[in-house]
CSV table of C-alpha atoms and ligand atoms in Angstrom, one decimal:
chain,number,residue,atom,x,y,z
A,1,UNK,CA,17.0,-14.9,-19.5
A,2,UNK,CA,14.1,-12.8,-17.3
A,3,UNK,CA,14.4,-8.9,-18.2
A,4,UNK,CA,12.7,-6.2,-16.4
A,5,UNK,CA,10.8,-4.4,-18.9
A,6,UNK,CA,9.0,-1.7,-17.4
A,7,UNK,CA,8.1,0.2,-14.2
A,8,UNK,CA,5.0,1.3,-13.0
A,9,UNK,CA,4.2,4.1,-9.9
A,10,UNK,CA,0.6,4.2,-8.3
A,11,UNK,CA,-0.8,5.5,-5.3
A,12,UNK,CA,-2.8,2.7,-3.7
A,13,UNK,CA,-5.8,4.5,-1.8
A,14,UNK,CA,-8.2,2.0,-0.4
A,15,UNK,CA,-11.3,4.3,-1.0
A,16,UNK,CA,-10.3,3.2,-4.9
A,17,UNK,CA,-10.8,-0.1,-4.5
A,18,UNK,CA,-14.0,0.1,-2.4
A,19,UNK,CA,-15.5,2.7,-5.5
A,20,UNK,CA,-14.7,0.0,-8.1
A,21,UNK,CA,-16.1,-3.0,-5.5
A,22,UNK,CA,-19.3,-0.9,-5.4
A,23,UNK,CA,-19.5,0.2,-9.0
A,24,UNK,CA,-19.1,3.8,-8.2
A,25,UNK,CA,-16.4,4.6,-11.1
A,26,UNK,CA,-18.7,6.6,-13.2
A,27,UNK,CA,-19.7,9.0,-10.3
A,28,UNK,CA,-18.5,12.6,-10.7
A,29,UNK,CA,-16.2,12.4,-7.8
A,30,UNK,CA,-14.5,9.4,-9.1
A,31,UNK,CA,-15.0,9.5,-13.2
A,32,UNK,CA,-11.8,11.7,-13.4
A,33,UNK,CA,-9.6,9.4,-11.5
A,34,UNK,CA,-10.4,6.4,-13.5
A,35,UNK,CA,-10.0,8.0,-16.6
A,36,UNK,CA,-6.2,8.6,-15.9
A,37,UNK,CA,-5.7,5.0,-15.9
A,38,UNK,CA,-7.6,4.3,-19.3
A,39,UNK,CA,-4.3,4.4,-21.2
A,40,UNK,CA,-2.3,2.2,-18.6
A,41,UNK,CA,-5.1,-0.8,-18.9
A,42,UNK,CA,-5.0,-0.9,-22.6
A,43,UNK,CA,-1.1,-0.7,-22.3
A,44,UNK,CA,-0.6,-3.7,-19.9
A,45,UNK,CA,-3.3,-5.4,-22.2
A,46,UNK,CA,-1.0,-5.6,-25.0
A,47,UNK,CA,2.3,-5.7,-22.6
A,48,UNK,CA,1.0,-9.0,-21.2
A,49,UNK,CA,3.9,-8.9,-18.5
A,50,UNK,CA,4.4,-12.8,-17.0
A,51,UNK,CA,5.2,-11.5,-13.5
A,52,UNK,CA,4.8,-8.3,-11.3
A,53,UNK,CA,7.5,-7.3,-8.8
A,54,UNK,CA,5.0,-5.4,-6.9
A,55,UNK,CA,6.5,-3.2,-4.2
A,56,UNK,CA,3.9,-2.2,-1.6
A,57,UNK,CA,3.5,-1.5,2.0
A,58,UNK,CA,1.3,-3.6,4.3
A,59,UNK,CA,-1.1,-1.3,6.7
A,60,UNK,CA,-0.8,-3.6,9.5
A,61,UNK,CA,-2.7,-6.4,8.5
A,62,UNK,CA,0.2,-9.0,7.6
A,63,UNK,CA,2.4,-7.7,10.1
A,64,UNK,CA,1.4,-5.8,13.7
A,65,UNK,CA,3.4,-4.2,16.4
A,66,UNK,CA,4.9,-8.1,17.4
A,67,UNK,CA,7.5,-7.9,14.1
A,68,UNK,CA,7.8,-5.4,11.3
A,69,UNK,CA,10.2,-6.2,8.9
A,70,UNK,CA,11.8,-3.5,6.7
A,71,UNK,CA,11.9,-5.6,3.4
A,72,UNK,CA,10.0,-8.7,3.2
A,73,UNK,CA,9.7,-11.0,-0.1
A,74,UNK,CA,6.9,-13.2,-0.5
A,75,UNK,CA,8.0,-16.6,-1.6
A,76,UNK,CA,4.6,-18.2,-1.5
A,77,UNK,CA,2.7,-19.9,-4.5
A,78,UNK,CA,-0.4,-17.9,-3.7
A,79,UNK,CA,-1.4,-14.7,-1.2
A,80,UNK,CA,-5.0,-14.6,0.6
A,81,UNK,CA,-6.7,-11.3,0.4
A,82,UNK,CA,-6.8,-9.5,3.6
A,83,UNK,CA,-9.5,-8.3,5.3
A,84,UNK,CA,-9.0,-4.9,6.5
A,85,UNK,CA,-12.0,-4.3,8.7
A,86,UNK,CA,-15.2,-4.9,6.2
A,87,UNK,CA,-14.2,-7.9,4.7
A,88,UNK,CA,-11.7,-9.0,2.5
A,89,UNK,CA,-12.0,-7.3,-0.9
A,90,UNK,CA,-14.2,-9.2,-3.8
A,91,UNK,CA,-11.0,-9.5,-5.8
A,92,UNK,CA,-9.1,-12.9,-7.1
A,93,UNK,CA,-6.4,-14.3,-4.9
A,94,UNK,CA,-2.8,-13.4,-5.9
A,95,UNK,CA,-0.7,-16.1,-7.6
A,96,UNK,CA,2.9,-15.6,-6.8
A,97,UNK,CA,6.1,-17.2,-8.6
A,98,UNK,CA,7.9,-19.1,-5.9
A,99,UNK,CA,10.6,-20.1,-8.3
A,100,UNK,CA,11.6,-16.7,-9.4
A,101,UNK,CA,11.1,-15.2,-5.6
A,102,UNK,CA,13.4,-17.8,-4.0
A,103,UNK,CA,15.9,-17.3,-6.8
A,104,UNK,CA,15.7,-13.5,-6.1
A,105,UNK,CA,16.1,-13.8,-2.5
A,106,UNK,CA,19.5,-15.9,-2.5
A,107,UNK,CA,20.4,-13.2,-4.9
A,108,UNK,CA,19.4,-10.0,-3.3
A,109,UNK,CA,20.4,-11.6,0.4
A,110,UNK,CA,24.2,-12.8,-1.4
A,111,UNK,CA,24.4,-9.1,-2.6
A,112,UNK,CA,24.0,-7.6,0.9
A,113,UNK,CA,20.5,-6.6,1.4
A,114,UNK,CA,18.6,-8.3,4.2
A,115,UNK,CA,15.3,-9.5,3.3
A,116,UNK,CA,12.7,-11.5,5.4
A,117,UNK,CA,11.2,-14.4,3.6
A,118,UNK,CA,7.7,-15.0,3.9
A,119,UNK,CA,5.8,-18.2,3.3
A,120,UNK,CA,2.5,-17.5,4.2
A,121,UNK,CA,0.9,-13.7,3.9
A,122,UNK,CA,-2.4,-12.1,3.2
A,123,UNK,CA,-2.2,-9.1,0.9
A,124,UNK,CA,-4.1,-5.6,1.6
A,125,UNK,CA,-5.3,-2.5,-0.3
A,126,UNK,CA,-1.4,-1.4,-0.8
A,127,UNK,CA,-1.2,-4.5,-3.2
A,128,UNK,CA,-4.7,-5.3,-4.6
A,129,UNK,CA,-5.5,-1.4,-5.3
A,130,UNK,CA,-2.6,-1.3,-7.8
A,131,UNK,CA,-4.0,-4.6,-9.8
A,132,UNK,CA,-7.3,-3.4,-9.5
A,133,UNK,CA,-6.4,-0.1,-11.3
A,134,UNK,CA,-4.4,-1.7,-14.2
A,135,UNK,CA,-6.4,-4.8,-14.6
A,136,UNK,CA,-9.9,-4.0,-13.7
A,137,UNK,CA,-12.3,-6.5,-12.5
A,138,UNK,CA,-11.0,-9.9,-14.2
A,139,UNK,CA,-11.9,-13.5,-12.9
A,140,UNK,CA,-8.3,-14.2,-12.0
A,141,UNK,CA,-5.6,-11.7,-12.3
A,142,UNK,CA,-3.5,-12.6,-15.5
A,143,UNK,CA,-0.4,-12.2,-14.1
A,144,UNK,CA,1.6,-13.7,-11.4
A,145,UNK,CA,2.7,-11.7,-8.9
A,146,UNK,CA,5.7,-11.5,-6.2
A,147,UNK,CA,4.6,-9.3,-3.2
A,148,UNK,CA,7.5,-7.2,-1.8
A,149,UNK,CA,6.5,-5.4,1.3
A,150,UNK,CA,8.3,-2.4,2.9
A,151,UNK,CA,7.8,-0.8,6.4
A,152,UNK,CA,6.7,2.7,6.1
A,153,UNK,CA,4.2,2.2,8.8
A,154,UNK,CA,6.3,2.3,11.7
A,155,UNK,CA,9.5,4.5,12.5
A,156,UNK,CA,12.1,4.3,11.0
A,157,UNK,CA,11.7,3.9,7.5
A,158,UNK,CA,14.5,2.9,5.2
A,159,UNK,CA,16.1,5.6,3.4
A,160,UNK,CA,15.6,6.9,-0.2
A,161,UNK,CA,19.1,5.6,-0.9
A,162,UNK,CA,18.8,2.6,0.3
A,163,UNK,CA,15.6,1.8,-1.4
A,164,UNK,CA,17.0,3.0,-4.8
A,165,UNK,CA,20.4,0.7,-4.5
A,166,UNK,CA,18.0,-2.1,-3.6
A,167,UNK,CA,16.1,-1.6,-6.9
A,168,UNK,CA,19.4,-2.1,-8.5
A,169,UNK,CA,20.1,-5.7,-6.7
A,170,UNK,CA,16.3,-6.4,-7.9
A,171,UNK,CA,17.4,-6.0,-11.1
A,172,UNK,CA,20.5,-8.5,-11.0
A,173,UNK,CA,18.5,-10.6,-9.5
A,174,UNK,CA,15.9,-11.0,-12.1
A,175,UNK,CA,18.1,-10.8,-14.8
A,176,UNK,CA,20.1,-14.0,-13.3
A,177,UNK,CA,16.9,-16.1,-13.8
A,178,UNK,CA,17.3,-18.5,-16.4
A,179,UNK,CA,13.8,-18.6,-17.8
A,180,UNK,CA,12.6,-16.1,-20.5
A,181,UNK,CA,10.0,-14.0,-18.4
A,182,UNK,CA,8.6,-10.0,-19.0
A,183,UNK,CA,8.9,-9.0,-15.3
A,184,UNK,CA,7.5,-5.6,-14.4
A,185,UNK,CA,8.2,-3.8,-11.2
A,186,UNK,CA,5.7,-1.6,-9.6
A,187,UNK,CA,6.4,0.9,-7.1
A,188,UNK,CA,3.1,1.9,-5.1
A,189,UNK,CA,2.0,4.7,-2.4
A,190,UNK,CA,2.3,8.4,-2.3
A,191,UNK,CA,2.0,10.7,-3.2
A,192,UNK,CA,1.5,13.5,-0.4
A,193,UNK,CA,-1.0,12.6,2.2
A,194,UNK,CA,-1.0,12.7,5.9
A,195,UNK,CA,-4.1,10.7,7.5
A,196,UNK,CA,-3.3,11.5,11.2
A,197,UNK,CA,-2.6,14.4,13.6
A,198,UNK,CA,-3.1,18.4,13.1
A,199,UNK,CA,-1.8,18.2,9.5
A,200,UNK,CA,-4.1,15.4,8.6
A,201,UNK,CA,-5.4,16.4,4.8
A,202,UNK,CA,-2.1,17.6,3.8
A,203,UNK,CA,-1.6,17.7,-0.2
A,204,UNK,CA,1.6,19.4,-1.4
A,205,UNK,CA,1.0,19.7,-5.4
A,206,UNK,CA,4.3,21.2,-6.1
A,207,UNK,CA,6.1,18.8,-4.4
A,208,UNK,CA,4.3,15.8,-6.0
A,209,UNK,CA,5.3,17.4,-9.4
A,210,UNK,CA,8.9,18.0,-8.5
A,211,UNK,CA,9.2,14.1,-7.2
A,212,UNK,CA,7.7,13.1,-10.4
A,213,UNK,CA,10.1,14.9,-12.6
A,214,UNK,CA,13.2,13.8,-10.5
A,215,UNK,CA,12.1,10.5,-10.5
A,216,UNK,CA,12.4,10.3,-14.0
A,217,UNK,CA,15.4,12.7,-15.0
A,218,UNK,CA,17.4,12.5,-11.6
A,219,UNK,CA,16.7,9.6,-9.5
A,220,UNK,CA,20.1,9.4,-8.2
A,221,UNK,CA,19.8,12.9,-6.9
A,222,UNK,CA,16.3,12.3,-5.7
A,223,UNK,CA,17.6,9.3,-3.6
A,224,UNK,CA,19.6,11.7,-1.2
A,225,UNK,CA,16.2,13.1,-0.1
A,226,UNK,CA,16.2,12.6,3.7
A,227,UNK,CA,13.4,11.0,5.4
A,228,UNK,CA,12.3,13.9,7.2
A,229,UNK,CA,11.7,16.0,4.1
A,230,UNK,CA,9.4,13.3,3.0
A,231,UNK,CA,7.3,13.7,6.3
A,232,UNK,CA,7.5,18.1,6.2
A,233,UNK,CA,7.0,18.2,2.6
A,234,UNK,CA,4.8,15.4,1.6
A,235,UNK,CA,3.0,14.4,5.0
A,236,UNK,CA,3.8,11.5,7.4
A,237,UNK,CA,2.5,8.9,4.7
A,238,UNK,CA,4.1,10.5,2.0
A,239,UNK,CA,7.0,8.8,3.0
A,240,UNK,CA,5.4,5.8,0.9
A,241,UNK,CA,7.0,7.4,-1.9
A,242,UNK,CA,10.4,5.9,-0.9
A,243,UNK,CA,8.8,3.0,-2.5
A,244,UNK,CA,8.6,4.6,-5.9
A,245,UNK,CA,12.8,4.6,-5.7
A,246,UNK,CA,12.8,1.1,-5.5
A,247,UNK,CA,11.0,0.6,-8.7
A,248,UNK,CA,13.0,3.7,-10.3
A,249,UNK,CA,16.6,1.7,-9.1
A,250,UNK,CA,15.7,-1.4,-11.5
A,251,UNK,CA,15.2,0.4,-14.4
A,252,UNK,CA,17.9,2.0,-16.7
A,253,UNK,CA,19.7,5.3,-15.9
A,254,UNK,CA,17.4,6.9,-18.9
A,255,UNK,CA,13.7,5.9,-19.2
A,256,UNK,CA,11.0,6.2,-21.7
A,257,UNK,CA,8.2,8.1,-20.0
A,258,UNK,CA,5.3,6.5,-21.4
A,259,UNK,CA,2.4,8.3,-19.3
A,260,UNK,CA,1.9,10.6,-16.5
A,261,UNK,CA,-1.2,11.3,-14.4
A,262,UNK,CA,-2.0,13.5,-11.3
A,263,UNK,CA,-5.3,13.9,-9.6
A,264,UNK,CA,-6.6,15.3,-6.3
A,265,UNK,CA,-8.6,14.5,-4.5
A,266,UNK,CA,-9.0,10.6,-3.9
A,267,UNK,CA,-9.9,10.2,-0.3
A,268,UNK,CA,-7.4,12.3,1.7
A,269,UNK,CA,-4.6,11.4,-0.9
A,270,UNK,CA,-2.9,13.0,-4.1
A,271,UNK,CA,-3.0,10.2,-6.6
A,272,UNK,CA,0.0,10.0,-8.5
A,273,UNK,CA,1.1,7.5,-11.7
A,274,UNK,CA,3.7,6.8,-14.1
A,275,UNK,CA,4.9,4.1,-16.7
A,276,UNK,CA,8.5,4.3,-17.5
A,277,UNK,CA,9.5,1.8,-19.8
A,278,UNK,CA,13.3,0.5,-20.5
A,279,UNK,CA,14.9,1.2,-23.7
A,280,UNK,CA,14.1,-2.3,-25.9
B,1,DHB,C1,-5.5,6.6,2.4
B,1,DHB,C2,-4.3,6.5,1.8
B,1,DHB,C3,-3.6,5.3,1.8
B,1,DHB,O1,-2.4,5.4,1.3
B,1,DHB,C4,-3.6,4.4,2.7
B,1,DHB,O2,-2.7,3.4,2.8
B,1,DHB,C5,-4.7,4.5,3.6
B,1,DHB,C6,-5.7,5.6,3.5
B,1,DHB,C7,-6.5,7.3,2.4
B,1,DHB,O3,-6.4,8.4,1.7
B,1,DHB,O4,-7.7,7.4,2.7
B,2,FE,FE1,-0.9,3.6,2.3
């Protein structure tokens, strides 16, 4: 059967993708950030997951004000790279896993979570920057990816509790798929940041540290945090962190924290990164 072996959380700041694409990773500003992912790149090269269930948010590239699904699952065979205004990033196209995605859709929807089924979609920095951070610049991504888009851009976002419970439904869906697959789940976005309005540039290091501790140790309690608290304490875009709870919900109650990294600044955003393993 398919199994979720590990969870990865990481910020997805678009400027990180640009730094890699433009060969700036050794510059003083960027070097400390990329150092925090060296362990992760080595780890994933050894783990060789077959599929990543990649929880991210679209930033008004695939969806716009015409329609915005709260939760959308990518069931296509492949996904193009979005043009976010400067042309699309020079990264390989993303190869999906349609059989698993359709199976998971059935399982999760019959488990009472409403999903939007997506058969054609381009993916933006929310998905491609985490892949770049973990895999560098390969000719082709060495893993299949099921994109799972969450609306945290247009009010109202889903609650942390719903996200955490959805993670549990995701786990049931993976574990009822017959094929032997090593599946990882990634939660992306965050940490504290606000890109707009009078509080633009807000960073809250204490909130971020507490959030990582609680995500690892007491996720069920953390799931009760209301969305206004994310926005007040971590900034309007800090609410992206509810996506980390989807990842956490899909893991064991007790996990092994393999790696933790936190860094400010990267563009306007506090970068956080965790690798959590289920017991074998
Ligand atoms: C930035 C961060 C994000 O998460 C994002 O989606 C867009 C921009 C930033 O810090 O610039
Ligand atoms: Fe974002």
